[in-house]
PDB file of C-alpha atoms in Angstrom:
ATOM      1  CA  MET A   1      26.535 -20.515 -31.567  1.00 82.00           C
ATOM      2  CA  ASN A   2      24.675 -18.155 -33.856  1.00 83.00           C
ATOM      3  CA  SER A   3      22.440 -15.171 -32.919  1.00 75.00           C
ATOM      4  CA  ASP A   4      19.448 -17.505 -32.457  1.00 79.00           C
ATOM      5  CA  GLY A   5      21.363 -19.639 -29.960  1.00 82.00           C
ATOM      6  CA  LEU A   6      21.711 -22.484 -32.444  1.00 90.00           C
ATOM      7  CA  THR A   7      24.814 -24.626 -32.094  1.00 95.00           C
ATOM      8  CA  PRO A   8      26.323 -26.758 -34.870  1.00 96.00           C
ATOM      9  CA  LEU A   9      24.392 -29.716 -33.408  1.00 97.00           C
ATOM     10  CA  HIS A  10      21.129 -27.734 -33.724  1.00 96.00           C
ATOM     11  CA  MET A  11      21.964 -26.937 -37.329  1.00 96.00           C
ATOM     12  CA  LEU A  12      22.642 -30.604 -38.079  1.00 97.00           C
ATOM     13  CA  ALA A  13      19.369 -31.488 -36.330  1.00 97.00           C
ATOM     14  CA  TRP A  14      17.410 -29.052 -38.488  1.00 96.00           C
ATOM     15  CA  ASN A  15      19.068 -29.665 -41.851  1.00 94.00           C
ATOM     16  CA  GLY A  16      20.410 -33.204 -41.691  1.00 94.00           C
ATOM     17  CA  LEU A  17      23.056 -32.571 -44.379  1.00 94.00           C
ATOM     18  CA  PRO A  18      20.663 -32.280 -47.359  1.00 90.00           C
ATOM     19  CA  HIS A  19      23.498 -31.562 -49.813  1.00 91.00           C
ATOM     20  CA  ILE A  20      24.969 -35.063 -49.296  1.00 92.00           C
ATOM     21  CA  SER A  21      23.777 -37.831 -51.608  1.00 91.00           C
ATOM     22  CA  ASP A  22      21.387 -40.408 -50.189  1.00 86.00           C
ATOM     23  CA  LEU A  23      24.049 -43.092 -50.625  1.00 89.00           C
ATOM     24  CA  THR A  24      26.422 -41.510 -48.124  1.00 94.00           C
ATOM     25  CA  ARG A  25      24.046 -39.331 -46.094  1.00 94.00           C
ATOM     26  CA  THR A  26      23.451 -41.842 -43.268  1.00 93.00           C
ATOM     27  CA  HIS A  27      27.157 -42.441 -42.777  1.00 95.00           C
ATOM     28  CA  SER A  28      27.955 -38.716 -42.989  1.00 96.00           C
ATOM     29  CA  ILE A  29      25.297 -37.700 -40.468  1.00 97.00           C
ATOM     30  CA  THR A  30      26.476 -40.421 -38.093  1.00 96.00           C
ATOM     31  CA  GLN A  31      30.089 -39.289 -38.368  1.00 97.00           C
ATOM     32  CA  VAL A  32      29.282 -35.584 -37.948  1.00 97.00           C
ATOM     33  CA  ALA A  33      27.004 -36.183 -34.940  1.00 97.00           C
ATOM     34  CA  LYS A  34      29.549 -38.442 -33.238  1.00 96.00           C
ATOM     35  CA  LYS A  35      32.383 -35.986 -33.888  1.00 97.00           C
ATOM     36  CA  LEU A  36      30.377 -33.037 -32.509  1.00 97.00           C
ATOM     37  CA  VAL A  37      29.580 -35.006 -29.336  1.00 97.00           C
ATOM     38  CA  GLU A  38      33.202 -36.146 -29.081  1.00 97.00           C
ATOM     39  CA  LYS A  39      34.195 -32.468 -29.223  1.00 97.00           C
ATOM     40  CA  LYS A  40      31.826 -31.775 -26.305  1.00 96.00           C
ATOM     41  CA  ALA A  41      28.723 -30.566 -28.150  1.00 96.00           C
ATOM     42  CA  ASP A  42      25.948 -30.320 -25.562  1.00 95.00           C
ATOM     43  CA  LEU A  43      23.052 -32.589 -26.519  1.00 96.00           C
ATOM     44  CA  LEU A  44      20.844 -30.871 -23.924  1.00 94.00           C
ATOM     45  CA  GLN A  45      21.626 -27.276 -24.962  1.00 94.00           C
ATOM     46  CA  SER A  46      18.428 -25.401 -25.736  1.00 94.00           C
ATOM     47  CA  SER A  47      18.337 -22.798 -28.452  1.00 92.00           C
ATOM     48  CA  GLY A  48      17.498 -19.230 -27.513  1.00 86.00           C
ATOM     49  CA  SER A  49      14.054 -17.784 -26.825  1.00 88.00           C
ATOM     50  CA  LEU A  50      14.410 -15.702 -30.003  1.00 87.00           C
ATOM     51  CA  PRO A  51      12.672 -12.541 -28.773  1.00 87.00           C
ATOM     52  CA  HIS A  52      14.006 -10.669 -31.834  1.00 87.00           C
ATOM     53  CA  ARG A  53      12.263 -13.037 -34.276  1.00 87.00           C
ATOM     54  CA  LYS A  54       8.629 -12.487 -35.144  1.00 86.00           C
ATOM     55  CA  ASP A  55       8.470 -14.769 -38.205  1.00 87.00           C
ATOM     56  CA  PRO A  56       6.225 -17.867 -38.166  1.00 85.00           C
ATOM     57  CA  ASN A  57       9.219 -20.245 -38.308  1.00 85.00           C
ATOM     58  CA  ALA A  58      10.649 -18.939 -35.041  1.00 87.00           C
ATOM     59  CA  LYS A  59       8.384 -21.254 -33.035  1.00 88.00           C
ATOM     60  CA  ASN A  60      10.135 -24.241 -34.653  1.00 89.00           C
ATOM     61  CA  PHE A  61      13.439 -23.119 -33.121  1.00 90.00           C
ATOM     62  CA  ARG A  62      12.444 -21.447 -29.855  1.00 92.00           C
ATOM     63  CA  ASN A  63      13.922 -23.118 -26.727  1.00 93.00           C
ATOM     64  CA  LYS A  64      14.609 -26.490 -28.379  1.00 95.00           C
ATOM     65  CA  THR A  65      17.299 -29.085 -27.830  1.00 96.00           C
ATOM     66  CA  PRO A  66      18.796 -30.624 -30.978  1.00 97.00           C
ATOM     67  CA  LEU A  67      16.614 -33.731 -30.451  1.00 97.00           C
ATOM     68  CA  GLU A  68      13.430 -31.689 -30.099  1.00 96.00           C
ATOM     69  CA  LEU A  69      14.358 -29.666 -33.171  1.00 96.00           C
ATOM     70  CA  ALA A  70      15.094 -32.753 -35.290  1.00 97.00           C
ATOM     71  CA  ALA A  71      11.899 -34.516 -34.170  1.00 96.00           C
ATOM     72  CA  GLY A  72       9.764 -31.481 -34.954  1.00 93.00           C
ATOM     73  CA  GLN A  73       7.929 -30.525 -38.100  1.00 90.00           C
ATOM     74  CA  GLY A  74       9.999 -28.913 -40.795  1.00 92.00           C
ATOM     75  CA  SER A  75      13.272 -30.606 -39.910  1.00 95.00           C
ATOM     76  CA  THR A  76      14.881 -32.613 -42.687  1.00 94.00           C
ATOM     77  CA  PHE A  77      16.936 -34.665 -40.246  1.00 96.00           C
ATOM     78  CA  PRO A  78      16.224 -38.360 -40.973  1.00 94.00           C
ATOM     79  CA  LYS A  79      13.753 -39.467 -38.311  1.00 93.00           C
ATOM     80  CA  GLN A  80      15.208 -42.994 -38.209  1.00 92.00           C
ATOM     81  CA  MET A  81      18.476 -41.447 -36.985  1.00 94.00           C
ATOM     82  CA  LEU A  82      17.125 -39.422 -34.066  1.00 95.00           C
ATOM     83  CA  HIS A  83      19.021 -41.651 -31.633  1.00 93.00           C
ATOM     84  CA  LEU A  84      22.222 -39.838 -32.675  1.00 95.00           C
ATOM     85  CA  LEU A  85      20.925 -36.719 -30.906  1.00 96.00           C
ATOM     86  CA  THR A  86      20.272 -38.347 -27.531  1.00 94.00           C
ATOM     87  CA  GLN A  87      22.177 -38.526 -24.290  1.00 92.00           C
ATOM     88  CA  SER A  88      20.834 -42.062 -24.008  1.00 88.00           C
ATOM     89  CA  TYR A  89      22.782 -43.203 -27.056  1.00 89.00           C
ATOM     90  CA  HIS A  90      26.054 -41.443 -26.267  1.00 91.00           C
ATOM     91  CA  PHE A  91      25.986 -41.490 -22.448  1.00 88.00           C
ATOM     92  CA  PRO A  92      23.371 -44.050 -21.271  1.00 80.00           C
ATOM     93  CA  ALA A  93      24.136 -43.693 -17.573  1.00 77.00           C
ATOM     94  CA  GLN A  94      23.654 -39.889 -17.698  1.00 80.00           C
ATOM     95  CA  SER A  95      20.483 -39.767 -19.718  1.00 77.00           C
ATOM     96  CA  ALA A  96      16.774 -39.198 -19.502  1.00 83.00           C
ATOM     97  CA  LEU A  97      15.937 -42.283 -21.549  1.00 85.00           C
ATOM     98  CA  PHE A  98      12.203 -42.287 -20.855  1.00 83.00           C
ATOM     99  CA  GLU A  99      11.843 -38.668 -21.947  1.00 86.00           C
ATOM    100  CA  GLU A 100      14.022 -39.120 -25.032  1.00 91.00           C
ATOM    101  CA  VAL A 101      12.134 -42.245 -26.105  1.00 88.00           C
ATOM    102  CA  ALA A 102       8.866 -40.316 -25.773  1.00 86.00           C
ATOM    103  CA  ILE A 103      10.162 -37.453 -27.966  1.00 91.00           C
ATOM    104  CA  ILE A 104      11.459 -39.855 -30.607  1.00 92.00           C
ATOM    105  CA  ALA A 105       8.374 -42.087 -30.584  1.00 89.00           C
ATOM    106  CA  LYS A 106       6.160 -39.110 -31.417  1.00 88.00           C
ATOM    107  CA  ALA A 107       8.205 -38.459 -34.552  1.00 90.00           C
ATOM    108  CA  ASN A 108       8.951 -42.070 -35.511  1.00 90.00           C
ATOM    109  CA  PRO A 109       8.076 -45.059 -33.283  1.00 88.00           C
ATOM    110  CA  GLN A 110      10.561 -47.262 -35.125  1.00 89.00           C
ATOM    111  CA  ALA A 111      13.357 -44.793 -34.336  1.00 90.00           C
ATOM    112  CA  ALA A 112      12.574 -45.249 -30.619  1.00 88.00           C
ATOM    113  CA  VAL A 113      13.033 -48.988 -31.082  1.00 88.00           C
ATOM    114  CA  VAL A 114      16.378 -48.314 -32.805  1.00 87.00           C
ATOM    115  CA  LEU A 115      17.536 -46.193 -29.842  1.00 85.00           C
ATOM    116  CA  LEU A 116      16.614 -48.882 -27.328  1.00 84.00           C
ATOM    117  CA  GLY A 117      18.245 -51.571 -29.472  1.00 86.00           C
ATOM    118  CA  ASN A 118      21.475 -49.594 -29.797  1.00 83.00           C
ATOM    119  CA  ILE A 119      21.692 -49.045 -26.064  1.00 80.00           C
ATOM    120  CA  GLN A 120      20.859 -52.679 -25.315  1.00 79.00           C
ATOM    121  CA  THR A 121      23.540 -53.858 -27.741  1.00 82.00           C
ATOM    122  CA  ALA A 122      26.207 -51.499 -26.401  1.00 76.00           C
ATOM    123  CA  LYS A 123      25.393 -51.945 -22.712  1.00 74.00           C
ATOM    124  CA  PRO A 124      23.159 -54.938 -21.953  1.00 74.00           C
ATOM    125  CA  GLY A 125      20.791 -54.352 -19.040  1.00 75.00           C
ATOM    126  CA  THR A 126      21.132 -50.575 -19.236  1.00 76.00           C
ATOM    127  CA  VAL A 127      17.723 -49.960 -20.814  1.00 75.00           C
ATOM    128  CA  GLN A 128      15.742 -51.697 -18.100  1.00 76.00           C
ATOM    129  CA  GLU A 129      17.792 -50.242 -15.269  1.00 80.00           C
ATOM    130  CA  GLN A 130      17.706 -46.688 -16.641  1.00 78.00           C
ATOM    131  CA  LEU A 131      13.947 -46.812 -17.291  1.00 77.00           C
ATOM    132  CA  ARG A 132      13.340 -48.235 -13.828  1.00 78.00           C
ATOM    133  CA  LYS A 133      15.316 -45.389 -12.207  1.00 82.00           C
ATOM    134  CA  GLU A 134      13.568 -42.719 -14.251  1.00 79.00           C
ATOM    135  CA  VAL A 135      10.071 -44.052 -13.632  1.00 77.00           C
ATOM    136  CA  ILE A 136      10.719 -44.247  -9.883  1.00 81.00           C
ATOM    137  CA  GLN A 137      12.085 -40.688  -9.893  1.00 83.00           C
ATOM    138  CA  ARG A 138       9.078 -39.381 -11.839  1.00 79.00           C
ATOM    139  CA  VAL A 139       6.674 -41.126  -9.453  1.00 81.00           C
ATOM    140  CA  ILE A 140       8.460 -39.547  -6.481  1.00 85.00           C
ATOM    141  CA  GLU A 141       8.229 -36.122  -8.169  1.00 86.00           C
ATOM    142  CA  GLY A 142       4.606 -36.720  -9.136  1.00 82.00           C
ATOM    143  CA  SER A 143       5.364 -35.971 -12.796  1.00 75.00           C
ATOM    144  CA  HIS A 144       4.894 -39.465 -14.188  1.00 69.00           C
ATOM    145  CA  MET A 145       1.271 -39.319 -15.285  1.00 75.00           C
ATOM    146  CA  GLU A 146       1.617 -36.631 -17.940  1.00 75.00           C
ATOM    147  CA  ILE A 147       4.445 -38.400 -19.793  1.00 70.00           C
ATOM    148  CA  PHE A 148       2.698 -41.766 -19.463  1.00 67.00           C
ATOM    149  CA  ILE A 149      -0.460 -40.294 -20.987  1.00 71.00           C
ATOM    150  CA  GLU A 150       1.509 -38.663 -23.812  1.00 68.00           C
ATOM    151  CA  THR A 151       3.250 -41.972 -24.508  1.00 63.00           C
ATOM    152  CA  LEU A 152      -0.042 -43.847 -24.591  1.00 62.00           C
ATOM    153  CA  LYS A 153      -1.468 -41.353 -27.109  1.00 65.00           C
ATOM    154  CA  MET A 154       1.126 -42.444 -29.702  1.00 57.00           C
TER     155      MET A 154
END
C-alpha cells in the first residue's frame, strides 16, 4: 500500500496496464487481477481519505474501492473488464451483486451484462438467488429505494 492507501489492485484499476499492447492487454489484465485476488488482494479495500492531498485529482482516489476507482472518470482500466474487480465475479456467495452491478452499469451497461453472464456460467442460479437475498435485505434495512432510483436513471 502506498502513502495514499492505494493497493496494487487500486493501481491496476486506475491504470489498466497501459504499457501493454492492445493485442495482449485483455489477457494480461485478466491474469494480473486474478493473481492479485488469489494472493488475497482485498476487492473491498477503500483507498485512504487523502487529507494530505489538495490537488484536484485527489477526489478521484479518495475513499474508493478498486471497482469504484476503475469505473470512475479518468481511469484507463477497460470498462468492459470491470467484472474482474468485483467480489461477485471471484466470490459470488460473498458479494454485494446488486451494488456492484449498479456501479458497473453506470460506467458501461454492457460490462454489467458481462458480469452477470460470467457468474451465471460459472454458478448457474447464483445470480437470481444472490439478487433476491440482497433486495430483501435492502428492503428490510429501508435502503432499497435510493439504489433502485439510481439504477433506473441509467
